[in-house]
Amino acid sequence: MARGGGGIAVIPTSPEQARNRDTHYPYRADSYFQYLTGFTEPEAVLVIVVGAADTSPQSMLFCREKNLEREIWDGFRHGPEAARDVFGFDAAHAISELDSKLAELFANQPALWFAIGYDAGWDRRIATALNTVRAESRTGKRAPATIRDVRAELDAMRLVKDAAELAIMRRAAEISTAAHIRAMRFVAPGRFEYEVEAELLHEFRRHGCEYPAYTSIVAGGANSCVLHYVGNDQVLREGELLLIDAGGELNGYASDITRSFPVSGRFSGPQADVYSLVLDAQAAAIAAVRPGATFADPHEAALKVLVQGMIDLKLLSGSLDAAIEAESYKRFYMHRTSHWLGKDVHDAGEYKEGDHWAPLTSGMVLTIEPGCYIRPADDVPEAFWNIGVRIEDDAVVTAEGCEIITLAAPKKIADIEALMRDARAH
Ligand code: GLY
Ligand code: MN
Ligand code: MN
């Protein structure tokens, strides 16, 4: 927040969401709010007041009050006093006081920082508080003249992870790689996709992940070519590939891993061809991750390998440059190679600065996830039909290059086959 002139920021957490009648979706605090507070109860708002120059900012939490009756039904609430002491806010108040306090706090602040347009209810609530101040203008009160989107500042902060965040992300990765190994050991012809999903969830939860970071994709055979397949209700057959894109969320931080492997435990020739190509593309992308490179460099490195491989496998014709220029590869590779990873699986942070791709700096975390998805078509060799491969790892940018925090999940063909053979033998 701009210092000197002062200002006020309002950062609410997420609302609870009804699923049906008296049942709610599992509650998850808003990512910005939890990033700044660590507080995970619903019905809470952080207010930060920055005074004029040379005064330190004041943090203020509004949260639910203690309520024995509600705590008997729904569980523990900190209440403002304990929340202030445990989480280190400068002040805390009951959430019921928020609207009147906001109008008081807004008065004579030059600037308001808020996630404008994110939630219509909050837009109205903020407008009401602003109008309350404006209605008192004859008493000399002024409403903030400038309203800025607080997300721009917070996104930049969230993009570079500190040591504590990275420690949590490494642990989330460790749990999630264990889940992929568990799934590889479990898979066999005749199992259903949802049975494999259950193995993943079991492993996430038994190690303390609060939730999966996103709905697990367990996609056998033709489903492996559906990028966001989440039906997970089909039987796995001998001869098919299985693509699993799944990661746990731990202490509010996501892991995001994809492995693709044969249901039978042995890659066929065409499956191995496509798989090896994607693995080579991933290696090229990983080699391009280092400080000073840009966000687009890993994608461009992966693309060159993938497109040349598609030409070699006769999926595409013409030259490498022509195929890249014409984007004919998009038929088989239609997504990008990376996204930021953090509290959100597609995490906060700009990808471009003006016209230029964002430079990578130490502490950023991004996924490296090339793929190749081959749907049946007359002009495609039948041997490749319904082969969908994605290989996805999570990379932390370091001082020299990058650290892949998800390496424990096997991805060399020989390692996957050995693991699955071993699982069958026992
Ligand atoms: N699991 C979502 C993604 O890979 O982007
Ligand atoms: Mn991803
Ligand atoms: Mn993924």
Tab-separated table of C-alpha atoms and ligand atoms in Angstrom:
chain	number	residue	atom	x	y	z
A	1	MET	CA	0.000	0.000	0.000
A	2	ALA	CA	1.326	3.443	-0.802
A	3	ARG	CA	2.847	4.891	2.340
A	4	GLY	CA	3.058	8.506	3.218
A	5	GLY	CA	-0.399	9.680	2.270
A	6	GLY	CA	-2.120	6.961	4.273
A	7	GLY	CA	-5.003	4.770	3.261
A	8	ILE	CA	-7.171	1.867	4.263
A	9	ALA	CA	-7.430	-1.682	2.907
A	10	VAL	CA	-10.396	-4.016	3.367
A	11	ILE	CA	-9.839	-7.730	2.736
A	12	PRO	CA	-12.788	-10.037	3.476
A	13	THR	CA	-12.554	-13.811	3.645
A	14	SER	CA	-14.781	-16.151	1.594
A	15	PRO	CA	-18.435	-16.679	2.447
A	16	GLU	CA	-19.694	-20.131	3.390
A	17	GLN	CA	-21.462	-21.780	0.448
A	18	ALA	CA	-24.651	-23.795	0.816
A	19	ARG	CA	-24.552	-27.043	-1.149
A	20	ASN	CA	-28.151	-28.083	-0.631
A	21	ARG	CA	-30.642	-27.325	2.139
A	22	ASP	CA	-28.671	-27.554	5.426
A	23	THR	CA	-25.449	-28.864	3.911
A	24	HIS	CA	-22.458	-26.676	3.084
A	25	TYR	CA	-19.440	-27.140	0.869
A	26	PRO	CA	-16.288	-27.670	2.946
A	27	TYR	CA	-15.228	-24.203	4.029
A	28	ARG	CA	-12.022	-22.681	2.691
A	29	ALA	CA	-10.820	-19.207	3.644
A	30	ASP	CA	-10.100	-16.731	0.847
A	31	SER	CA	-6.502	-17.013	-0.381
A	32	TYR	CA	-5.646	-13.300	0.042
A	33	PHE	CA	-7.191	-13.215	3.481
A	34	GLN	CA	-5.424	-16.347	4.723
A	35	TYR	CA	-2.158	-15.145	3.166
A	36	LEU	CA	-2.294	-11.990	5.274
A	37	THR	CA	-3.810	-13.389	8.461
A	38	GLY	CA	-3.528	-17.172	8.817
A	39	PHE	CA	-7.071	-16.977	10.217
A	40	THR	CA	-9.387	-19.610	8.730
A	41	GLU	CA	-12.810	-18.998	10.308
A	42	PRO	CA	-15.609	-17.791	8.040
A	43	GLU	CA	-17.278	-14.379	8.559
A	44	ALA	CA	-14.058	-12.461	9.002
A	45	VAL	CA	-12.603	-9.291	7.504
A	46	LEU	CA	-9.121	-7.809	7.746
A	47	VAL	CA	-8.810	-4.035	7.760
A	48	ILE	CA	-5.380	-2.420	7.483
A	49	VAL	CA	-5.115	1.255	8.257
A	50	VAL	CA	-2.021	3.102	7.152
A	51	GLY	CA	-1.719	6.469	8.817
A	52	ALA	CA	0.191	9.430	7.482
A	53	ALA	CA	3.972	9.136	7.107
A	54	ASP	CA	5.988	7.587	9.925
A	55	THR	CA	3.161	5.758	11.676
A	56	SER	CA	3.106	1.991	11.458
A	57	PRO	CA	0.112	0.319	9.809
A	58	GLN	CA	-2.584	-1.012	12.118
A	59	SER	CA	-4.162	-4.402	11.446
A	60	MET	CA	-7.690	-4.955	12.591
A	61	LEU	CA	-9.679	-8.191	12.457
A	62	PHE	CA	-13.463	-8.399	12.440
A	63	CYS	CA	-14.628	-11.912	13.298
A	64	ARG	CA	-17.431	-13.940	14.890
A	65	GLU	CA	-17.918	-13.506	18.596
A	66	LYS	CA	-17.694	-16.371	21.056
A	67	ASN	CA	-21.072	-18.121	21.194
A	68	LEU	CA	-21.432	-21.215	23.370
A	69	GLU	CA	-24.659	-22.315	21.708
A	70	ARG	CA	-23.158	-22.125	18.195
A	71	GLU	CA	-19.894	-23.664	19.347
A	72	ILE	CA	-21.813	-26.707	20.671
A	73	TRP	CA	-23.261	-27.215	17.188
A	74	ASP	CA	-20.519	-26.006	14.855
A	75	GLY	CA	-17.288	-26.030	16.853
A	76	PHE	CA	-14.745	-23.627	18.292
A	77	ARG	CA	-14.587	-19.931	17.438
A	78	HIS	CA	-11.749	-17.741	18.645
A	79	GLY	CA	-13.769	-14.611	19.224
A	80	PRO	CA	-12.120	-11.199	18.698
A	81	GLU	CA	-10.029	-11.108	21.855
A	82	ALA	CA	-8.340	-14.493	21.457
A	83	ALA	CA	-7.990	-13.989	17.701
A	84	ARG	CA	-6.149	-10.729	18.303
A	85	ASP	CA	-3.760	-12.383	20.777
A	86	VAL	CA	-3.187	-15.653	18.894
A	87	PHE	CA	-2.801	-14.167	15.404
A	88	GLY	CA	-1.141	-10.904	16.409
A	89	PHE	CA	-3.590	-8.286	15.132
A	90	ASP	CA	-3.349	-4.800	16.610
A	91	ALA	CA	-7.093	-4.835	17.313
A	92	ALA	CA	-10.099	-7.097	16.826
A	93	HIS	CA	-13.841	-6.487	16.862
A	94	ALA	CA	-17.063	-8.424	16.438
A	95	ILE	CA	-18.062	-8.831	12.800
A	96	SER	CA	-21.472	-7.314	13.692
A	97	GLU	CA	-19.680	-3.974	14.191
A	98	LEU	CA	-18.081	-3.977	10.762
A	99	ASP	CA	-20.472	-1.737	8.813
A	100	SER	CA	-20.576	1.075	11.353
A	101	LYS	CA	-16.826	0.857	12.002
A	102	LEU	CA	-16.029	0.887	8.266
A	103	ALA	CA	-17.840	4.184	7.835
A	104	GLU	CA	-15.861	5.635	10.760
A	105	LEU	CA	-12.564	4.238	9.488
A	106	PHE	CA	-13.090	5.454	5.915
A	107	ALA	CA	-13.553	9.064	7.039
A	108	ASN	CA	-10.649	11.276	5.939
A	109	GLN	CA	-8.614	8.426	4.489
A	110	PRO	CA	-7.200	9.525	1.141
A	111	ALA	CA	-7.339	6.069	-0.459
A	112	LEU	CA	-9.275	2.826	-0.190
A	113	TRP	CA	-7.789	-0.505	-1.318
A	114	PHE	CA	-10.271	-3.242	-2.047
A	115	ALA	CA	-10.945	-6.125	-4.497
A	116	ILE	CA	-13.238	-4.074	-6.711
A	117	GLY	CA	-15.766	-6.127	-8.658
A	118	TYR	CA	-14.836	-9.477	-7.137
A	119	ASP	CA	-18.084	-9.884	-5.228
A	120	ALA	CA	-21.230	-7.870	-5.905
A	121	GLY	CA	-22.349	-8.050	-2.259
A	122	TRP	CA	-19.028	-6.613	-1.073
A	123	ASP	CA	-19.095	-3.911	-3.750
A	124	ARG	CA	-22.481	-2.789	-2.386
A	125	ARG	CA	-21.328	-2.977	1.211
A	126	ILE	CA	-18.287	-0.838	0.528
A	127	ALA	CA	-20.376	1.629	-1.505
A	128	THR	CA	-22.811	1.918	1.411
A	129	ALA	CA	-19.992	2.701	3.842
A	130	LEU	CA	-18.545	5.271	1.421
A	131	ASN	CA	-21.966	6.887	1.013
A	132	THR	CA	-22.404	7.037	4.785
A	133	VAL	CA	-19.208	9.086	4.987
A	134	ARG	CA	-20.223	11.266	2.028
A	135	ALA	CA	-23.608	11.973	3.680
A	136	GLU	CA	-21.688	13.538	6.554
A	137	SER	CA	-19.569	15.808	4.375
A	138	ARG	CA	-21.020	18.929	6.014
A	139	THR	CA	-19.427	17.843	9.292
A	140	GLY	CA	-16.082	18.000	7.512
A	141	LYS	CA	-15.654	14.270	6.848
A	142	ARG	CA	-14.234	13.219	3.493
A	143	ALA	CA	-14.597	9.819	1.855
A	144	PRO	CA	-11.489	8.315	0.177
A	145	ALA	CA	-10.987	10.068	-3.154
A	146	THR	CA	-9.027	7.183	-4.648
A	147	ILE	CA	-10.157	3.569	-4.817
A	148	ARG	CA	-7.555	1.041	-5.888
A	149	ASP	CA	-7.688	-2.712	-6.455
A	150	VAL	CA	-5.776	-4.242	-3.536
A	151	ARG	CA	-5.193	-7.451	-5.516
A	152	ALA	CA	-2.503	-5.863	-7.671
A	153	GLU	CA	-0.318	-5.309	-4.602
A	154	LEU	CA	-1.104	-8.663	-3.017
A	155	ASP	CA	-0.572	-10.611	-6.247
A	156	ALA	CA	2.957	-9.247	-6.499
A	157	MET	CA	3.632	-10.266	-2.879
A	158	ARG	CA	2.206	-13.751	-3.370
A	159	LEU	CA	4.226	-14.409	-6.511
A	160	VAL	CA	7.494	-14.781	-4.589
A	161	LYS	CA	7.287	-17.351	-1.818
A	162	ASP	CA	9.266	-17.057	1.409
A	163	ALA	CA	11.023	-19.924	3.195
A	164	ALA	CA	8.006	-20.804	5.350
A	165	GLU	CA	5.727	-20.984	2.322
A	166	LEU	CA	8.227	-23.113	0.409
A	167	ALA	CA	8.520	-25.510	3.343
A	168	ILE	CA	4.749	-26.062	3.260
A	169	MET	CA	4.773	-26.468	-0.517
A	170	ARG	CA	7.563	-29.054	-0.306
A	171	ARG	CA	5.526	-31.018	2.237
A	172	ALA	CA	2.361	-30.742	0.090
A	173	ALA	CA	4.457	-32.050	-2.810
A	174	GLU	CA	5.817	-34.900	-0.715
A	175	ILE	CA	2.318	-36.020	0.268
A	176	SER	CA	1.034	-35.656	-3.270
A	177	THR	CA	3.860	-37.661	-4.816
A	178	ALA	CA	3.114	-40.403	-2.281
A	179	ALA	CA	-0.491	-40.320	-3.495
A	180	HIS	CA	0.615	-40.765	-7.116
A	181	ILE	CA	2.829	-43.688	-6.121
A	182	ARG	CA	-0.068	-45.240	-4.234
A	183	ALA	CA	-2.276	-44.847	-7.308
A	184	MET	CA	0.352	-46.414	-9.609
A	185	ARG	CA	0.628	-49.395	-7.304
A	186	PHE	CA	-3.138	-49.795	-7.178
A	187	VAL	CA	-4.047	-49.466	-10.857
A	188	ALA	CA	-4.946	-52.620	-12.790
A	189	PRO	CA	-7.358	-53.536	-15.589
A	190	GLY	CA	-10.923	-53.745	-14.225
A	191	ARG	CA	-10.472	-51.064	-11.566
A	192	PHE	CA	-12.669	-47.979	-11.884
A	193	GLU	CA	-11.340	-44.453	-12.148
A	194	TYR	CA	-13.138	-43.526	-8.922
A	195	GLU	CA	-11.384	-46.314	-7.053
A	196	VAL	CA	-8.082	-44.740	-8.059
A	197	GLU	CA	-9.394	-41.319	-7.015
A	198	ALA	CA	-10.246	-42.774	-3.601
A	199	GLU	CA	-6.630	-43.952	-3.194
A	200	LEU	CA	-5.391	-40.435	-3.937
A	201	LEU	CA	-7.810	-38.829	-1.486
A	202	HIS	CA	-6.919	-41.369	1.166
A	203	GLU	CA	-3.244	-40.498	0.898
A	204	PHE	CA	-3.840	-36.724	0.883
A	205	ARG	CA	-6.053	-36.839	3.927
A	206	ARG	CA	-4.107	-39.305	6.013
A	207	HIS	CA	-1.104	-36.994	5.859
A	208	GLY	CA	-3.089	-33.934	6.862
A	209	CYS	CA	-3.985	-32.255	3.579
A	210	GLU	CA	-7.225	-30.382	4.195
A	211	TYR	CA	-8.574	-31.046	0.709
A	212	PRO	CA	-7.439	-31.910	-2.783
A	213	ALA	CA	-6.117	-28.647	-4.278
A	214	TYR	CA	-8.543	-29.170	-7.203
A	215	THR	CA	-10.823	-31.984	-8.326
A	216	SER	CA	-8.607	-34.941	-9.159
A	217	ILE	CA	-8.499	-35.921	-12.825
A	218	VAL	CA	-8.383	-39.711	-13.190
A	219	ALA	CA	-8.737	-40.232	-16.912
A	220	GLY	CA	-8.359	-43.621	-18.569
A	221	GLY	CA	-8.168	-44.321	-22.325
A	222	ALA	CA	-10.037	-41.736	-24.423
A	223	ASN	CA	-10.707	-39.677	-21.274
A	224	SER	CA	-6.979	-38.882	-21.115
A	225	CYS	CA	-7.574	-36.566	-24.078
A	226	VAL	CA	-10.183	-34.521	-22.150
A	227	LEU	CA	-8.125	-31.845	-20.415
A	228	HIS	CA	-10.471	-31.200	-17.475
A	229	TYR	CA	-12.061	-34.651	-17.233
A	230	VAL	CA	-13.472	-35.109	-13.727
A	231	GLY	CA	-16.217	-37.711	-14.293
A	232	ASN	CA	-13.870	-40.391	-12.921
A	233	ASP	CA	-16.548	-43.082	-13.355
A	234	GLN	CA	-15.226	-45.357	-16.103
A	235	VAL	CA	-13.555	-48.741	-15.916
A	236	LEU	CA	-9.822	-49.008	-16.751
A	237	ARG	CA	-8.943	-51.411	-19.524
A	238	GLU	CA	-5.866	-53.371	-20.502
A	239	GLY	CA	-3.972	-51.556	-23.244
A	240	GLU	CA	-5.118	-48.045	-22.223
A	241	LEU	CA	-3.138	-45.214	-20.723
A	242	LEU	CA	-4.258	-43.559	-17.500
A	243	LEU	CA	-3.644	-39.853	-16.889
A	244	ILE	CA	-3.832	-38.701	-13.266
A	245	ASP	CA	-3.663	-34.975	-12.492
A	246	ALA	CA	-4.006	-34.620	-8.722
A	247	GLY	CA	-2.463	-32.744	-5.818
A	248	GLY	CA	-3.261	-32.126	-2.189
A	249	GLU	CA	-3.694	-28.783	-0.478
A	250	LEU	CA	-1.789	-28.394	2.788
A	251	ASN	CA	-2.153	-25.380	5.094
A	252	GLY	CA	-3.676	-23.511	2.199
A	253	TYR	CA	-0.947	-24.330	-0.376
A	254	ALA	CA	-1.502	-26.414	-3.487
A	255	SER	CA	0.454	-29.154	-5.127
A	256	ASP	CA	-0.216	-29.907	-8.819
A	257	ILE	CA	1.140	-33.120	-10.318
A	258	THR	CA	0.316	-35.172	-13.409
A	259	ARG	CA	1.544	-38.629	-14.251
A	260	SER	CA	0.479	-40.754	-17.237
A	261	PHE	CA	1.081	-44.492	-17.300
A	262	PRO	CA	-0.301	-47.735	-18.772
A	263	VAL	CA	-3.135	-49.517	-16.980
A	264	SER	CA	-1.382	-52.828	-17.662
A	265	GLY	CA	1.920	-51.634	-16.186
A	266	ARG	CA	3.763	-51.918	-19.547
A	267	PHE	CA	3.931	-49.157	-22.167
A	268	SER	CA	3.065	-50.252	-25.709
A	269	GLY	CA	5.366	-49.037	-28.509
A	270	PRO	CA	3.166	-46.087	-29.582
A	271	GLN	CA	2.443	-45.158	-25.953
A	272	ALA	CA	6.162	-45.153	-25.204
A	273	ASP	CA	6.817	-42.991	-28.307
A	274	VAL	CA	4.377	-40.300	-27.232
A	275	TYR	CA	5.369	-40.552	-23.579
A	276	SER	CA	9.089	-40.214	-24.303
A	277	LEU	CA	8.408	-37.194	-26.451
A	278	VAL	CA	6.500	-35.433	-23.655
A	279	LEU	CA	9.174	-36.377	-21.122
A	280	ASP	CA	11.897	-34.930	-23.382
A	281	ALA	CA	9.845	-31.765	-23.824
A	282	GLN	CA	9.475	-31.501	-20.065
A	283	ALA	CA	13.240	-31.891	-19.569
A	284	ALA	CA	13.843	-29.076	-22.067
A	285	ALA	CA	11.334	-26.867	-20.260
A	286	ILE	CA	12.860	-27.580	-16.848
A	287	ALA	CA	16.312	-26.708	-18.189
A	288	ALA	CA	14.922	-23.302	-19.185
A	289	VAL	CA	13.782	-22.378	-15.650
A	290	ARG	CA	16.282	-20.038	-13.998
A	291	PRO	CA	16.437	-16.459	-12.758
A	292	GLY	CA	16.654	-14.088	-15.673
A	293	ALA	CA	14.670	-16.339	-17.996
A	294	THR	CA	11.064	-15.336	-18.643
A	295	PHE	CA	7.838	-17.126	-17.871
A	296	ALA	CA	7.501	-18.015	-21.565
A	297	ASP	CA	10.944	-19.624	-21.973
A	298	PRO	CA	10.013	-23.081	-20.585
A	299	HIS	CA	6.941	-23.136	-22.847
A	300	GLU	CA	8.966	-22.252	-25.916
A	301	ALA	CA	11.612	-24.862	-25.063
A	302	ALA	CA	8.945	-27.557	-24.593
A	303	LEU	CA	7.172	-26.549	-27.770
A	304	LYS	CA	10.238	-26.993	-29.990
A	305	VAL	CA	10.781	-30.541	-28.736
A	306	LEU	CA	7.100	-31.457	-28.878
A	307	VAL	CA	6.488	-30.137	-32.363
A	308	GLN	CA	9.627	-31.756	-33.813
A	309	GLY	CA	8.480	-35.026	-32.199
A	310	MET	CA	5.008	-34.678	-33.667
A	311	ILE	CA	6.604	-34.263	-37.098
A	312	ASP	CA	8.850	-37.300	-36.527
A	313	LEU	CA	5.834	-39.395	-35.459
A	314	LYS	CA	3.983	-38.215	-38.609
A	315	LEU	CA	1.276	-36.520	-36.599
A	316	LEU	CA	2.234	-33.252	-38.320
A	317	SER	CA	3.811	-32.488	-41.663
A	318	GLY	CA	6.072	-29.651	-42.802
A	319	SER	CA	8.955	-27.985	-41.017
A	320	LEU	CA	9.320	-27.218	-37.321
A	321	ASP	CA	9.242	-23.469	-37.879
A	322	ALA	CA	6.200	-23.681	-40.160
A	323	ALA	CA	4.277	-25.852	-37.680
A	324	ILE	CA	5.084	-23.485	-34.819
A	325	GLU	CA	4.194	-20.447	-36.920
A	326	ALA	CA	0.886	-21.967	-38.103
A	327	GLU	CA	0.161	-23.392	-34.623
A	328	SER	CA	-0.861	-26.681	-36.244
A	329	TYR	CA	0.463	-28.416	-33.103
A	330	LYS	CA	-2.454	-26.982	-31.132
A	331	ARG	CA	-4.555	-29.868	-32.294
A	332	PHE	CA	-2.415	-32.100	-30.057
A	333	TYR	CA	-1.072	-29.584	-27.537
A	334	MET	CA	-3.575	-26.861	-26.823
A	335	HIS	CA	-2.527	-25.531	-23.423
A	336	ARG	CA	0.511	-23.709	-22.138
A	337	THR	CA	3.355	-25.356	-20.254
A	338	SER	CA	3.240	-23.446	-16.961
A	339	HIS	CA	1.226	-21.459	-14.469
A	340	TRP	CA	2.118	-19.972	-11.103
A	341	LEU	CA	1.468	-22.261	-8.150
A	342	GLY	CA	0.836	-21.299	-4.539
A	343	LYS	CA	-2.256	-20.879	-2.448
A	344	ASP	CA	-4.335	-21.233	-5.594
A	345	VAL	CA	-3.480	-23.985	-8.021
A	346	HIS	CA	-3.496	-21.333	-10.744
A	347	ASP	CA	-1.897	-18.869	-8.408
A	348	ALA	CA	-1.963	-15.113	-8.173
A	349	GLY	CA	0.607	-13.084	-10.082
A	350	GLU	CA	0.915	-11.325	-13.415
A	351	TYR	CA	2.309	-13.254	-16.367
A	352	LYS	CA	3.328	-10.183	-18.310
A	353	GLU	CA	4.836	-6.824	-17.518
A	354	GLY	CA	3.540	-4.602	-20.266
A	355	ASP	CA	4.305	-6.428	-23.505
A	356	HIS	CA	7.023	-8.590	-21.954
A	357	TRP	CA	6.700	-11.953	-20.279
A	358	ALA	CA	7.409	-11.822	-16.542
A	359	PRO	CA	11.039	-12.510	-15.627
A	360	LEU	CA	11.582	-15.494	-13.330
A	361	THR	CA	13.122	-14.727	-9.957
A	362	SER	CA	14.196	-16.864	-7.048
A	363	GLY	CA	11.241	-17.974	-4.882
A	364	MET	CA	8.661	-18.121	-7.638
A	365	VAL	CA	6.889	-21.456	-8.063
A	366	LEU	CA	5.536	-22.647	-11.399
A	367	THR	CA	4.346	-25.885	-12.929
A	368	ILE	CA	6.052	-27.539	-15.896
A	369	GLU	CA	3.400	-29.561	-17.678
A	370	PRO	CA	3.757	-30.292	-21.373
A	371	GLY	CA	1.370	-32.795	-22.901
A	372	CYS	CA	0.224	-34.461	-26.099
A	373	TYR	CA	-3.394	-35.509	-26.623
A	374	ILE	CA	-4.270	-37.547	-29.710
A	375	ARG	CA	-7.924	-37.976	-30.559
A	376	PRO	CA	-9.085	-40.420	-33.255
A	377	ALA	CA	-9.079	-38.851	-36.728
A	378	ASP	CA	-8.734	-40.135	-40.293
A	379	ASP	CA	-5.407	-38.378	-40.826
A	380	VAL	CA	-3.839	-39.669	-37.601
A	381	PRO	CA	-2.143	-43.108	-37.431
A	382	GLU	CA	-4.575	-45.363	-35.565
A	383	ALA	CA	-1.852	-46.690	-33.289
A	384	PHE	CA	-1.848	-43.286	-31.529
A	385	TRP	CA	-5.592	-42.886	-31.064
A	386	ASN	CA	-6.738	-42.041	-27.530
A	387	ILE	CA	-3.239	-41.590	-26.183
A	388	GLY	CA	-3.282	-38.587	-23.879
A	389	VAL	CA	-0.061	-37.840	-21.990
A	390	ARG	CA	0.732	-34.996	-19.614
A	391	ILE	CA	3.718	-34.924	-17.263
A	392	GLU	CA	3.499	-32.188	-14.655
A	393	ASP	CA	5.969	-31.211	-11.946
A	394	ASP	CA	6.269	-28.224	-9.618
A	395	ALA	CA	9.394	-26.071	-9.914
A	396	VAL	CA	10.770	-23.566	-7.410
A	397	VAL	CA	13.018	-20.995	-9.036
A	398	THR	CA	16.347	-20.950	-7.165
A	399	ALA	CA	19.434	-18.738	-7.385
A	400	GLU	CA	20.988	-20.962	-10.061
A	401	GLY	CA	18.109	-22.697	-11.778
A	402	CYS	CA	15.219	-24.568	-10.252
A	403	GLU	CA	14.339	-27.192	-7.691
A	404	ILE	CA	11.707	-29.718	-8.769
A	405	ILE	CA	9.793	-30.514	-5.592
A	406	THR	CA	7.692	-33.348	-7.060
A	407	LEU	CA	10.428	-35.655	-8.339
A	408	ALA	CA	9.515	-38.492	-5.970
A	409	ALA	CA	6.650	-39.536	-8.268
A	410	PRO	CA	8.342	-41.756	-10.887
A	411	LYS	CA	8.254	-40.605	-14.477
A	412	LYS	CA	10.960	-42.544	-16.339
A	413	ILE	CA	9.355	-45.409	-18.250
A	414	ALA	CA	11.604	-47.985	-16.587
A	415	ASP	CA	10.835	-46.607	-13.101
A	416	ILE	CA	7.075	-46.622	-13.635
A	417	GLU	CA	7.128	-50.148	-15.046
A	418	ALA	CA	9.347	-51.379	-12.195
A	419	LEU	CA	7.045	-49.845	-9.580
A	420	MET	CA	3.941	-51.393	-11.109
A	421	ARG	CA	5.661	-54.764	-11.513
A	422	ASP	CA	6.732	-54.662	-7.889
A	423	ALA	CA	3.193	-53.796	-6.760
A	424	ARG	CA	1.801	-56.802	-8.618
A	425	ALA	CA	4.405	-59.129	-7.222
A	426	HIS	CA	3.371	-58.279	-3.655
B	1	GLY	N1	-4.499	-29.307	-12.307
B	1	GLY	C1	-4.723	-28.133	-13.041
B	1	GLY	C2	-3.600	-27.781	-13.894
B	1	GLY	O1	-2.724	-28.579	-14.121
B	1	GLY	O2	-3.492	-26.669	-14.344
B	2	MN	MN	-1.068	-27.377	-13.543
B	3	MN	MN	-2.415	-30.312	-12.936
